[in-house]
Coordinates of C-alpha atoms and ligand atoms in Angstrom, one line a residue:
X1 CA 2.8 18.1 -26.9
X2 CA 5.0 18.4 -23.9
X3 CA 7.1 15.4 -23.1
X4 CA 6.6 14.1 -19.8
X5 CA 8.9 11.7 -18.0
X6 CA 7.9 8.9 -16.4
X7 CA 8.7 6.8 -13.4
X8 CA 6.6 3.9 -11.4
X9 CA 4.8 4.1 -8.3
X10 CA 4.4 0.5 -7.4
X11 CA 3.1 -0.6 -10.7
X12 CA 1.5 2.4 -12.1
X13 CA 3.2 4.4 -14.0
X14 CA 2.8 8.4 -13.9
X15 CA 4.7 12.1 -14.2
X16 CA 8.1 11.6 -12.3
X17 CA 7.2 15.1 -10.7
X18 CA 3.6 13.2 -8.9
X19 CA 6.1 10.1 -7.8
X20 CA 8.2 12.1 -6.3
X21 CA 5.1 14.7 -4.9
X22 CA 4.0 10.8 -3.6
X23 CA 7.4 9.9 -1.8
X24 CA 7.6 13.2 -0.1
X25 CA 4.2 12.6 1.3
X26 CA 5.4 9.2 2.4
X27 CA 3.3 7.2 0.1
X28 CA 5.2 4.0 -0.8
X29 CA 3.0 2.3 -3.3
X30 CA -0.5 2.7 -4.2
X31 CA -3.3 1.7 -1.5
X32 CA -5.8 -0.9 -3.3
X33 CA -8.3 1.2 -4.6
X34 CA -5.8 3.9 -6.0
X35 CA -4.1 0.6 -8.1
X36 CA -7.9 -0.6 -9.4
X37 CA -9.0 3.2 -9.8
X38 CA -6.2 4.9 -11.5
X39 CA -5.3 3.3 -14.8
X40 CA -9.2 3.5 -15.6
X41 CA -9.1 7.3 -14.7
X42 CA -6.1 8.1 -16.6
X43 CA -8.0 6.0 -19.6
X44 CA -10.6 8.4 -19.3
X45 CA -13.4 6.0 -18.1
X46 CA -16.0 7.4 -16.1
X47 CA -15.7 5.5 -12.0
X48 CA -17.8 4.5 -9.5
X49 CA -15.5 3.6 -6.6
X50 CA -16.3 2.1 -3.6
X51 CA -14.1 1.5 -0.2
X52 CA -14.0 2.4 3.3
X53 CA -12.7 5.1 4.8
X54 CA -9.1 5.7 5.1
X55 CA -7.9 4.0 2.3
X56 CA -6.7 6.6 0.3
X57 CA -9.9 7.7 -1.9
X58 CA -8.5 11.4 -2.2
X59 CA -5.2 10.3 -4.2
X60 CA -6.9 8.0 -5.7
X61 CA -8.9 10.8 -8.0
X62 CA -6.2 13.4 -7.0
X63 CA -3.2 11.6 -8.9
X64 CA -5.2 11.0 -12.4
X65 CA -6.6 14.7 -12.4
X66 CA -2.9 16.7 -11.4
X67 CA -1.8 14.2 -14.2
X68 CA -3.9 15.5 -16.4
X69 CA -4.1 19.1 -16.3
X70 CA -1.4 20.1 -18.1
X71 CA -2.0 23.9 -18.9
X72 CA -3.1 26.7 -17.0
X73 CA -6.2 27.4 -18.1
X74 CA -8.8 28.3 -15.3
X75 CA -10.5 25.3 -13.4
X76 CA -10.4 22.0 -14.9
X77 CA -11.2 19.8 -12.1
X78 CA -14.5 20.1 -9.5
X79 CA -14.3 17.6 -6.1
X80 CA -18.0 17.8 -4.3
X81 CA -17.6 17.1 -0.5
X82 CA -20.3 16.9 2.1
X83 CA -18.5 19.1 5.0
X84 CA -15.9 22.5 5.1
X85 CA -13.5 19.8 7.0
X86 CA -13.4 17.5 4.0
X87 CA -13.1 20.1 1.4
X88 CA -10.0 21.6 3.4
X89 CA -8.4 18.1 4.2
X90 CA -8.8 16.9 0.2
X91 CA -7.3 20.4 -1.2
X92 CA -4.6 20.0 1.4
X93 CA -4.1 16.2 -0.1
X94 CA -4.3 16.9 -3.9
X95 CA -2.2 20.2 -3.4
X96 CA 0.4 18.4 -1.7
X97 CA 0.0 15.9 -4.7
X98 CA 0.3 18.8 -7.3
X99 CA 2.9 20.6 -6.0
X100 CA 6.1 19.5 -8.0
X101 CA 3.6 20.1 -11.3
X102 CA 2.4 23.0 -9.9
X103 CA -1.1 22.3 -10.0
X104 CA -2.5 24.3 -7.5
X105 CA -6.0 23.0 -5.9
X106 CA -8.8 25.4 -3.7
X107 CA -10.6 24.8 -0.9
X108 CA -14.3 27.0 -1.1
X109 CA -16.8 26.4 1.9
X110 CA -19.4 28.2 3.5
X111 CA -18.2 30.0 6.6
X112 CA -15.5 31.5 4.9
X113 CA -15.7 35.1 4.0
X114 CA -16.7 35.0 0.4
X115 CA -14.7 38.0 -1.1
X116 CA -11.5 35.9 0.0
X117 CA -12.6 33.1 -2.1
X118 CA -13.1 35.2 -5.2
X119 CA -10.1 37.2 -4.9
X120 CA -8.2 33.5 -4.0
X121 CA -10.1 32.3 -7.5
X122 CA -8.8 35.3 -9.8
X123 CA -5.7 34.5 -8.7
X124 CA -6.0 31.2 -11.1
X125 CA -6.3 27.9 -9.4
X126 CA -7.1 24.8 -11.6
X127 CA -8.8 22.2 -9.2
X128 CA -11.8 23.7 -6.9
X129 CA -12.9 21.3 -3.9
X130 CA -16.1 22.9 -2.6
X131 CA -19.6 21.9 -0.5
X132 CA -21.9 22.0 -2.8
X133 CA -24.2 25.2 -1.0
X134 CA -21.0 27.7 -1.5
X135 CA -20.6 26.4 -4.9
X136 CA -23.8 27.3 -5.8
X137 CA -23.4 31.3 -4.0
X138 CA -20.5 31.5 -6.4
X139 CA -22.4 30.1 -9.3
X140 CA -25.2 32.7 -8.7
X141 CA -23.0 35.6 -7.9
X142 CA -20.6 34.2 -11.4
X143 CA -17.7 34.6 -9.3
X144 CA -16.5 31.1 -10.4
X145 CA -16.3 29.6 -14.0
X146 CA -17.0 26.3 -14.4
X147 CA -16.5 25.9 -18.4
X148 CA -13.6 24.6 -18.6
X149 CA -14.2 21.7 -15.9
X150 CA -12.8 18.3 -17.4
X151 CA -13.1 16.5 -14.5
X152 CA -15.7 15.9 -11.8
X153 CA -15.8 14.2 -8.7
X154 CA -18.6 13.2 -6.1
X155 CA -16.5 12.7 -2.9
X156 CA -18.2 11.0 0.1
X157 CA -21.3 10.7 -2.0
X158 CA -23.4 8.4 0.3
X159 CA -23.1 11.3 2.7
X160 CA -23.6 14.3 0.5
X161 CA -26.8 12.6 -0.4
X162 CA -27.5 12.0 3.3
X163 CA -27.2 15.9 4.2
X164 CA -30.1 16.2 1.1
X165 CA -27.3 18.3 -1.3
X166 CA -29.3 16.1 -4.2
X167 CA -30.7 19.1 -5.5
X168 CA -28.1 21.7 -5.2
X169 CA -25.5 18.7 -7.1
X170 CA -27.8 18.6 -9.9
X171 CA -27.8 22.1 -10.2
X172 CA -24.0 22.2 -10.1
X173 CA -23.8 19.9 -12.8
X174 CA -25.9 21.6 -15.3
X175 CA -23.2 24.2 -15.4
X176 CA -20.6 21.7 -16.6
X177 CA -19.4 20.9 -20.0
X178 CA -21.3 17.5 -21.0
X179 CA -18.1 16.2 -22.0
X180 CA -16.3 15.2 -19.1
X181 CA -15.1 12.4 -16.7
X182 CA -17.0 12.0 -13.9
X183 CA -16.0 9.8 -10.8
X184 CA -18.2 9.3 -7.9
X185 CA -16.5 7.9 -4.3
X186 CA -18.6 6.0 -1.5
X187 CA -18.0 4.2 1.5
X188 CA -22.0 2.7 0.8
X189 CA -23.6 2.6 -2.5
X190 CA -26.9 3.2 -1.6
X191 CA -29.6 2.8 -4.5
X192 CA -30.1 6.6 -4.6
X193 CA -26.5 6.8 -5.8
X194 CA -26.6 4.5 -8.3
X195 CA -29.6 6.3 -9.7
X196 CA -27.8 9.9 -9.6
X197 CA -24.6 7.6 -11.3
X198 CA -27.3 6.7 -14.2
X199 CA -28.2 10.1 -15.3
X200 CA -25.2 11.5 -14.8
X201 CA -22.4 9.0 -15.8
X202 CA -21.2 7.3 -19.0
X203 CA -20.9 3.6 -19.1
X204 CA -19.5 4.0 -15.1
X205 CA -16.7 1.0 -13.8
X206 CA -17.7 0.1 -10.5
X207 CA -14.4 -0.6 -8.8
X208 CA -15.4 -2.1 -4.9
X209 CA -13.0 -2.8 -2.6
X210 CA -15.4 -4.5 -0.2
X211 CA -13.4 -5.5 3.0
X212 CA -14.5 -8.0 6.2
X213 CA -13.8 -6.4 9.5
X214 CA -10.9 -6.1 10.7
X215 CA -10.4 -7.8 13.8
X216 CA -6.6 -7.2 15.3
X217 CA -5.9 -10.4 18.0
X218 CA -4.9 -9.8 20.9
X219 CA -1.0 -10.4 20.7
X220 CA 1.7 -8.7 21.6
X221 CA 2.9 -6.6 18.3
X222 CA 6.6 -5.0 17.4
X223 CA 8.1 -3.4 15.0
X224 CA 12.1 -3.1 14.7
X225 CA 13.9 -0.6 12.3
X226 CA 16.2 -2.9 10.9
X227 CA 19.4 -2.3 7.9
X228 CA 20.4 -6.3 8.5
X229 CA 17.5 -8.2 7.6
X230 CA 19.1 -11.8 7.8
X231 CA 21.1 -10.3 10.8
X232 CA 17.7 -9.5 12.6
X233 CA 16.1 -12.8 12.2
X234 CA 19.3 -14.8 13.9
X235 CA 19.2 -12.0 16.5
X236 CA 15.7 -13.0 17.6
X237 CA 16.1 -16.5 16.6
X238 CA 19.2 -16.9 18.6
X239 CA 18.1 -14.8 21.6
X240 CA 14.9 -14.6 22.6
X241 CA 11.7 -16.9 20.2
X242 CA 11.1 -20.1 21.6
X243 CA 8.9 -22.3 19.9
X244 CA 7.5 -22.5 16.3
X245 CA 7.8 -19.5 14.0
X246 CA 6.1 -18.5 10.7
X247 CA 8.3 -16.0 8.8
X248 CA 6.8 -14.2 6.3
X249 CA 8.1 -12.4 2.8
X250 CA 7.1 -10.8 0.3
X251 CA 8.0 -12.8 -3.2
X252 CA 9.0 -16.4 -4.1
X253 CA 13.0 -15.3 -4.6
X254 CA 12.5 -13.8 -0.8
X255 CA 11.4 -17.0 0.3
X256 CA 14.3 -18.8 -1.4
X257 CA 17.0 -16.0 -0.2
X258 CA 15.8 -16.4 3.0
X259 CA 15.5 -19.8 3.3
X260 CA 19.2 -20.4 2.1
X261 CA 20.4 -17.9 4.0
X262 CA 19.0 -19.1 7.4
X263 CA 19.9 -22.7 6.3
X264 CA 24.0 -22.3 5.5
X265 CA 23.4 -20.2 9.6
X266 CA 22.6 -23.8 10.7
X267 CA 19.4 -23.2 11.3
X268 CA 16.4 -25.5 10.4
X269 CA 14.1 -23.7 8.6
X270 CA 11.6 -24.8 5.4
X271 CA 10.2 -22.5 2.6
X272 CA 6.4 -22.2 1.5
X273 CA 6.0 -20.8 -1.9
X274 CA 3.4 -21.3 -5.0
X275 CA 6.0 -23.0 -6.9
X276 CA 6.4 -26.3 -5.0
X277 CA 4.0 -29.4 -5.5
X278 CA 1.4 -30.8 -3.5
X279 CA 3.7 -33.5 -2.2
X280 CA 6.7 -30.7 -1.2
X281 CA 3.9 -28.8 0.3
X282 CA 2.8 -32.2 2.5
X283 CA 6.5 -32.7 3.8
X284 CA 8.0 -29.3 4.4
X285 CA 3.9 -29.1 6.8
X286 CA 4.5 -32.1 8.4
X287 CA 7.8 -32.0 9.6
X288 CA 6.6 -28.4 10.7
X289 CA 4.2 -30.1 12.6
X290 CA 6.2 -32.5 14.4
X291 CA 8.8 -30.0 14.8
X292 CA 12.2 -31.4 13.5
X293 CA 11.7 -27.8 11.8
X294 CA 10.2 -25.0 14.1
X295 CA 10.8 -22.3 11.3
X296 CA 8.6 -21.8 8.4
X297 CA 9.2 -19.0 5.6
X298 CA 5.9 -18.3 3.5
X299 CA 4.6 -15.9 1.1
X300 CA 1.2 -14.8 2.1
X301 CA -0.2 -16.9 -0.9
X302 CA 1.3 -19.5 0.3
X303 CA 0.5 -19.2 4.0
X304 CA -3.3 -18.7 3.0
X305 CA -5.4 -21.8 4.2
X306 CA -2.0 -23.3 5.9
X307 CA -3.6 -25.4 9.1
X308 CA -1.5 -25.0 11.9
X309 CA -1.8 -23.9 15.2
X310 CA 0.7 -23.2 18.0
X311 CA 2.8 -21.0 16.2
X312 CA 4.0 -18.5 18.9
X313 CA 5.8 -16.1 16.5
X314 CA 4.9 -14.4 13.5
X315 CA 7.5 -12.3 11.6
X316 CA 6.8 -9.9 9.1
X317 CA 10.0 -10.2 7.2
X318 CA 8.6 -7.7 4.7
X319 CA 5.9 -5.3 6.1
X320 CA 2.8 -6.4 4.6
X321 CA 1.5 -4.8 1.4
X322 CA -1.4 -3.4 3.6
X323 CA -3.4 -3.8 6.5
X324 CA -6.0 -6.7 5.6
X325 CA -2.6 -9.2 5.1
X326 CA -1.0 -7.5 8.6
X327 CA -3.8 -8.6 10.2
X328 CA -4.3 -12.0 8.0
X329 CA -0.8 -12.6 8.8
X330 CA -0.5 -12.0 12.6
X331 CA -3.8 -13.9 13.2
X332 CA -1.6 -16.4 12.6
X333 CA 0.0 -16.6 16.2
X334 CA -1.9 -16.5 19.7
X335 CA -4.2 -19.2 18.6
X336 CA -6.7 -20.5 21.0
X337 CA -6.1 -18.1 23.9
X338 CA -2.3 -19.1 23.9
X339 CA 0.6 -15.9 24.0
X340 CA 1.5 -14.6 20.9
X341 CA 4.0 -12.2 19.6
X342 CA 4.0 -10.6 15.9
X343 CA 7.0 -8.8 14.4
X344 CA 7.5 -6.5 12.1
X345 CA 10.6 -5.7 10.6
X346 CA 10.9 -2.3 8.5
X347 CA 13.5 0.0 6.9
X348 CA 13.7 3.8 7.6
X349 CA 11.4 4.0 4.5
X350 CA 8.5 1.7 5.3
X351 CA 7.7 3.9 8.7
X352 CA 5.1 5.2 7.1
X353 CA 3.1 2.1 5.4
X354 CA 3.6 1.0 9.1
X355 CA 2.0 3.9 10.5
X356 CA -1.2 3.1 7.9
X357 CA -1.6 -0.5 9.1
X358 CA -1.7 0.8 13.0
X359 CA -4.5 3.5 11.8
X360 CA -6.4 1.9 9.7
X361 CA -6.1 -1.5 11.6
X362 CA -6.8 0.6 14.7
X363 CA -3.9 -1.1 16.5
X364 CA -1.0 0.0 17.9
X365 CA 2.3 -1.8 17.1
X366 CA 4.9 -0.9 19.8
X367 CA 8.8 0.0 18.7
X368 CA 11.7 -2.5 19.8
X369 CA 15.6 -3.1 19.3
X370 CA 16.9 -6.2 18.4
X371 CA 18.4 -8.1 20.9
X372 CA 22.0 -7.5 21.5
X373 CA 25.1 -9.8 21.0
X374 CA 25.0 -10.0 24.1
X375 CA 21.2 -10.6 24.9
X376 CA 22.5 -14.0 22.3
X377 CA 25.3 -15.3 24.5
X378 CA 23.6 -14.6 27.7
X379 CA 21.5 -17.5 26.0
X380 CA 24.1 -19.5 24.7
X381 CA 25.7 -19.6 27.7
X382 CA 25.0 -23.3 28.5
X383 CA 25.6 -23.9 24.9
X384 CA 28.7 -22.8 24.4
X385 CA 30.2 -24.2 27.9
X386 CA 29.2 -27.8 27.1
X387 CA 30.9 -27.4 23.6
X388 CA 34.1 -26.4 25.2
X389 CA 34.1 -29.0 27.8
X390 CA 33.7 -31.4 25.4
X391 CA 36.5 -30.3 23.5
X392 CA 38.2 -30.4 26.8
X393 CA 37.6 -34.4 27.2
X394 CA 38.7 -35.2 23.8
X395 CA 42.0 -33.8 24.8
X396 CA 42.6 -32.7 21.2
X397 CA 44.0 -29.2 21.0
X398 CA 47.5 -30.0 21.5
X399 CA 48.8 -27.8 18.3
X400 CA 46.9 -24.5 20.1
X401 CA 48.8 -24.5 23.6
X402 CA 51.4 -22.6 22.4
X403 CA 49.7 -20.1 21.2
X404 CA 47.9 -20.0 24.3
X405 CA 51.0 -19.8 25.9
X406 CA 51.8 -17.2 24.1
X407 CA 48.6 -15.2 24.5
X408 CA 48.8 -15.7 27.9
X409 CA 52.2 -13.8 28.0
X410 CA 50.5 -10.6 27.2
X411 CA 46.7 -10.8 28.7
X412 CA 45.2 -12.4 31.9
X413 CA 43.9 -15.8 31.1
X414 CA 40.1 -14.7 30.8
X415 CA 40.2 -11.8 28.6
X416 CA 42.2 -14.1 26.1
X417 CA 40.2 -17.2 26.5
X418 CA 37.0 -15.1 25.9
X419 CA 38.6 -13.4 22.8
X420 CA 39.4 -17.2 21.6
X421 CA 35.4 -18.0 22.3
X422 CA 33.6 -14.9 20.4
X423 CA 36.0 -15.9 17.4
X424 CA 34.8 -19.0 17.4
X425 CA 31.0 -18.4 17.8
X426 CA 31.1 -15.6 15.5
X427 CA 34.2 -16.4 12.9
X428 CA 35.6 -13.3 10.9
X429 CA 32.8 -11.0 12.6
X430 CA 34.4 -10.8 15.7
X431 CA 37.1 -8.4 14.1
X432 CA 35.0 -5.8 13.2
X433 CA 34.3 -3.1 15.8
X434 CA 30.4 -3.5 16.6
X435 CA 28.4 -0.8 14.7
X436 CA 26.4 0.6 17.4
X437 CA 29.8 1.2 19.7
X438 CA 30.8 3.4 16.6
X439 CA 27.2 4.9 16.3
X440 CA 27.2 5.7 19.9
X441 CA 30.6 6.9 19.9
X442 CA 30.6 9.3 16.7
X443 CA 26.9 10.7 18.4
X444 CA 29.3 12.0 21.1
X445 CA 31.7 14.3 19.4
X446 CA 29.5 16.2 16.5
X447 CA 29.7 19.6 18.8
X448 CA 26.5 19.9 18.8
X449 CA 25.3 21.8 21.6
X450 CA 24.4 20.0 25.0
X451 CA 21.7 17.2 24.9
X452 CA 21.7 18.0 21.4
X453 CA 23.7 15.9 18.4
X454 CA 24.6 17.9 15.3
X455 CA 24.1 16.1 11.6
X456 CA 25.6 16.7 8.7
X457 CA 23.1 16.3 6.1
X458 CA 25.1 16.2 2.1
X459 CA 22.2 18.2 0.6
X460 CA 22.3 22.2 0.6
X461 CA 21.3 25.4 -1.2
X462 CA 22.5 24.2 -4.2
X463 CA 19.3 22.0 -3.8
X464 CA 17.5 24.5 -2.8
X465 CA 16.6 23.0 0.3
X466 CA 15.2 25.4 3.3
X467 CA 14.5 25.2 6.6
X468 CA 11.5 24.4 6.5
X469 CA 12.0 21.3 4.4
X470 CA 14.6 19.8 6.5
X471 CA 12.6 20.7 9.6
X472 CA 9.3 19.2 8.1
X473 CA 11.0 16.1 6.4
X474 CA 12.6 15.0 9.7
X475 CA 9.8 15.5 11.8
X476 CA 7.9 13.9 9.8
X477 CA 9.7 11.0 8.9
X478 CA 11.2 10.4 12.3
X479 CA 7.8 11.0 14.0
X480 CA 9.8 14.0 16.0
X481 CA 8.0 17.2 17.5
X482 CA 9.1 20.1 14.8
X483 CA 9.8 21.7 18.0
X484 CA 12.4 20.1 19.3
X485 CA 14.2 20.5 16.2
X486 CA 17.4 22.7 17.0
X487 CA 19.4 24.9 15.1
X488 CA 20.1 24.7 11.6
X489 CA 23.1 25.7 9.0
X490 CA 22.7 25.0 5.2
X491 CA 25.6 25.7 3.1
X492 CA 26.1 25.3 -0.5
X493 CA 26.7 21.7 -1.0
X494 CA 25.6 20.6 2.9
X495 CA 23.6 21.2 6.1
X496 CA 23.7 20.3 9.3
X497 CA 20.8 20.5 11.7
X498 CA 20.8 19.7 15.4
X499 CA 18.4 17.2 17.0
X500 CA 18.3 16.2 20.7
X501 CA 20.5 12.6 21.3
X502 CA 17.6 11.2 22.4
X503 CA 16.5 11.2 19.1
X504 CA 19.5 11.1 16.9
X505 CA 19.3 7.4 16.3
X506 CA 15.9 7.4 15.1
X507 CA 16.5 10.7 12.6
X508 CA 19.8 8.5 11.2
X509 CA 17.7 5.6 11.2
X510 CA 14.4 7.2 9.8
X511 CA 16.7 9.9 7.2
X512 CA 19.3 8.0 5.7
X513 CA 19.1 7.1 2.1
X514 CA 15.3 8.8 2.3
X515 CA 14.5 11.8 0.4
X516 CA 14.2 15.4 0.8
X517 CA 12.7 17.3 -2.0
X518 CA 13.5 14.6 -4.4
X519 CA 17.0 14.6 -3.4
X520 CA 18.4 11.1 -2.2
X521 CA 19.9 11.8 1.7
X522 CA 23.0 11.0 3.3
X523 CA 23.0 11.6 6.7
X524 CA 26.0 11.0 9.4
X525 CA 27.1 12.5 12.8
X526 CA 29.1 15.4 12.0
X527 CA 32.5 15.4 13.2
X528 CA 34.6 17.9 14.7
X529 CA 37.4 19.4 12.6
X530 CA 40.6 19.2 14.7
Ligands
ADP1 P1 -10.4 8.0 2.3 O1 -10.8 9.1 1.5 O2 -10.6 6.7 1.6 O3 -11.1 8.0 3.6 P2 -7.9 9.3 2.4 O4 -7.7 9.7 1.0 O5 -8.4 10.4 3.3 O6 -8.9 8.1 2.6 O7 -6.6 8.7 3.0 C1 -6.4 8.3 4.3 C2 -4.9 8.5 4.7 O8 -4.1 7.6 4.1 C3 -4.4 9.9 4.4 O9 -3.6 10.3 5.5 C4 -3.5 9.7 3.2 O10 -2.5 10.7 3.1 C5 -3.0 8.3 3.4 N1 -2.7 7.6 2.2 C6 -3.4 7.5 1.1 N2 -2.9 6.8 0.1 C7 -1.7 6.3 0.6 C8 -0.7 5.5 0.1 N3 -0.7 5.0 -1.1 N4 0.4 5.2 1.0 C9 0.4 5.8 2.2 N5 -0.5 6.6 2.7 C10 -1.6 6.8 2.0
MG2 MG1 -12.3 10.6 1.5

């Protein structure tokens, strides 16, 4: 037996070569049915599985067959589909999926010429994803061998059944081996296919992830690509939200992090979590209620069945695990006709999961930038004035004049007085340099060429990395037109690959500490060697 190594998506655990297949393809954790479906398939149980589209069906057979073929033996694995356009789309899928293991998947439909498909076949593929009438032409010419198959799957079987391919599936399956796994997928489980799932499957698990419509409200909805969580919060808190605001995370500890955090800021904020009693639940709502506390941090368990209306913000902390609880959440806000406003905070890494919530939601969840430091004391404004004046009545500050004085020796009165204000409102952080000055300064001297910035990325052909993979990676992950894309230079140990400045931020932003191939990614503006 070959040892395998493992590694965890979310909480399964498979071959480290289908995790990382998975991150390259942007998947951060397994959708709902792939988490029920899985371990069942991998234990060799025989699945009925039942959700609607777009939740991730495909992997969710794909990732426990590529596990499992493990030799190269002709073709292990059979998908039915109903159409040429699914079979294509689900080999694309479980090819991506195999392609670290190098298990190598085959689309055959009618409308292709035939003699490509055989040749293609001879060449030794180990999962076939076929429409059952072109299966059955190969069957009857013996241009395909199905006695090795381990593995079957009835993809979209509501609709196979619908297009009357009862017969030609039956047929199909009398050239099987009897001892296999069979799965059958459905968006419906009409009675006919529980019938066919009778004769044809052992002891089936039904796994059904049923869902209620989902309904987005109509609020206003953001997202901000954000490295400062805490930072972001106080940002928006501090700038711009007005009125009550449920904050939500992902655990208990976030919660309690969070909660502290915003607290020791001076800000008056309660926590919501599973482990408090009924009577800290009572007090931490009410005074939520009557306001002496306009910010609430909840888990989603938490926040389920919470009765309270005005809130005018909701913030997604941590994007939601998937799109039901995105949409649970943000119902949240815009109650009874009034404005709302959800926010979503993600990393680089999460831009995917996002992009699943806005299709399968059917929403569309526009991009933002925090507010700036100075969008804050724009606001504080008043604030901050009446707090000086103050300190200006009680005539206390005798021991500072001199060094006003002194100040005042070397820079005109307001530049010095509003240095002595940001290091008051913002204590040791006023001595940094702000990041984004840097950012936007560094962007401007990488040579790259003009209206385009130049990156140095720390992965090269030592990595094996083409151009191809950078090109794909990065229009991928930064939602970029491959296109516009400029030139390219991998070295040994390092590339660096122009993009246009417009979009420099977003490729750092979407890039950095990502992967490509596997490979954990640095990427910076390059600098110029003087
Ligand atoms: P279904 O067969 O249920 O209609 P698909 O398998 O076609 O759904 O998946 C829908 C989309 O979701 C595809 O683009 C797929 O790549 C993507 N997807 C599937 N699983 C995940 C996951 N765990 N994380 C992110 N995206 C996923
Ligand atoms: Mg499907």
């Amino acid at each position: 037996m070959t040892e395998t190594q493992q590694e965890y998506f979310g909480e399964l655990l498979l071959d480290k070569k289908i995790v990382s297949a998975l991150h390259h393809m942007g998947f951060e954790e397994p959708s709902p049915i792939q988490a029920a479906t899985i371990p069942l398939a991998l234990a060799g149980e025989d699945i009925i599985g039942q959700a609607q589209t777009g939740t991730g069906k495909t992997a969710a057979f794909g990732i426990p067959i590529v596990q499992n073929i493990t030799d190269r033996r002709g073709v292990q694995a059979l998908v039915l589909t109903p159409t040429r356009e699914l079979a294509i789309q689900v080999a694309e899928e479980i090819s991506k999926i195999g392609r670290t293991a190098h298990v190598r998947a085959l689309p055959v439909y009618g409308g292709q010429p035939i003699e490509r498909q055989i040749k293609a076949l001879k060449s030794g593929v180990e999962i076939v994803i076929g429409t059952p009438g072109r299966l059955i032409d190969h069957l009857n010419r013996r241009t395909i061998k199905l006695d090795k198959v381990r593995f079957l799957v009835l993809d979209e079987a509501d609709e196979m059944l619908d297009m009357g391919f009862v017969d030609d599936i039956e047929a199909i399956m009398d050239y099987l081996p009897p001892e296999r796994q069979t799965m059958l997928f459905s968006a419906t489980m009409p009675r006919p296919i529980l019938s066919l799932s009778k004769r044809y499957m052992k002891a089936p698990k039904t796994v059904a992830i049923t869902k209620e419509e989902l309904t987005v409200p109509n609020i206003q909805q953001y997202y901000f690509e954000v490295k400062d969580k805490v930072e972001g919060v106080c940002r928006l808190l501090d700038a711009e939200i007005e009125g009550k605001v449920l904050i939500f995370c992902r655990t208990k500890k976030g919660v309690d992090d969070l909660n502290i955090a915003l607290s020791s800021r001076g800000y008056l904020v309660e926590g919501l979590h599973g482990d408090l009693s009924q009577n800290q639940r009572d007090r931490v709502m009410k005074k939520f209620r009557e306001g002496s506390c306009e910010v609430l941090i909840a888990t989603d368990v938490a926040a389920r069945g919470l009765d309270i209306d005005n809130i005018s913000h909701v913030i997604n902390y941590d994007i939601p695990q998937d799109p039901e609880s995105y949409v649970h959440r943000i119902g949240r806000t815009g109650r009874y006709g009034a404005e709302g406003v959800a926010m979503t905070f993600i990393t680089a890494r999460e831009f995917r999961q996002l992009k699943l919530i806005e299709r399968i939601a059917c929403t569309h969840i526009k991009r933002r930038q925090l507010p700036t430091a100075d969008n804050v004391i724009e606001r504080q404004r008043e604030q901050i004035l009446s707090k000086v004046r103050t300190v200006l009545e009680l005539n206390s500050f005798a021991p500072y004049v001199p060094i006003a004085e002194d100040l005042l020796e070397d820079y005109e009165a307001a530049e010095a007085l509003a240095a002595a204000l940001k290091l008051g409102q913002e204590g040791p952080k006023a001595l940094e340099a702000p990041a984004e000055e840097k950012l936007r300064e560094d962007l401007q001297n990488t040579g790259g060429r003009p209206g385009m910035v130049r990156l140095f990325v720390n992965i090269g052909r030592s990595q094996k990395i083409t151009v191809r993979d950078i090109i794909n990676s990065i229009a991928i992950e930064a939602d970029i037109p491959a296109r516009d894309i400029g030139q390219i230079s991998i070295y040994d140990r390092f590339t660096f690959v122009e993009v246009p400045e417009a979009a420099a931020e977003k490729v750092l932003a979407a890039m950095d500490r990502n992967t490509i191939k596997g490979y954990r990614v640095n990427i910076e503006p390059a600098k110029l060697r003087r």
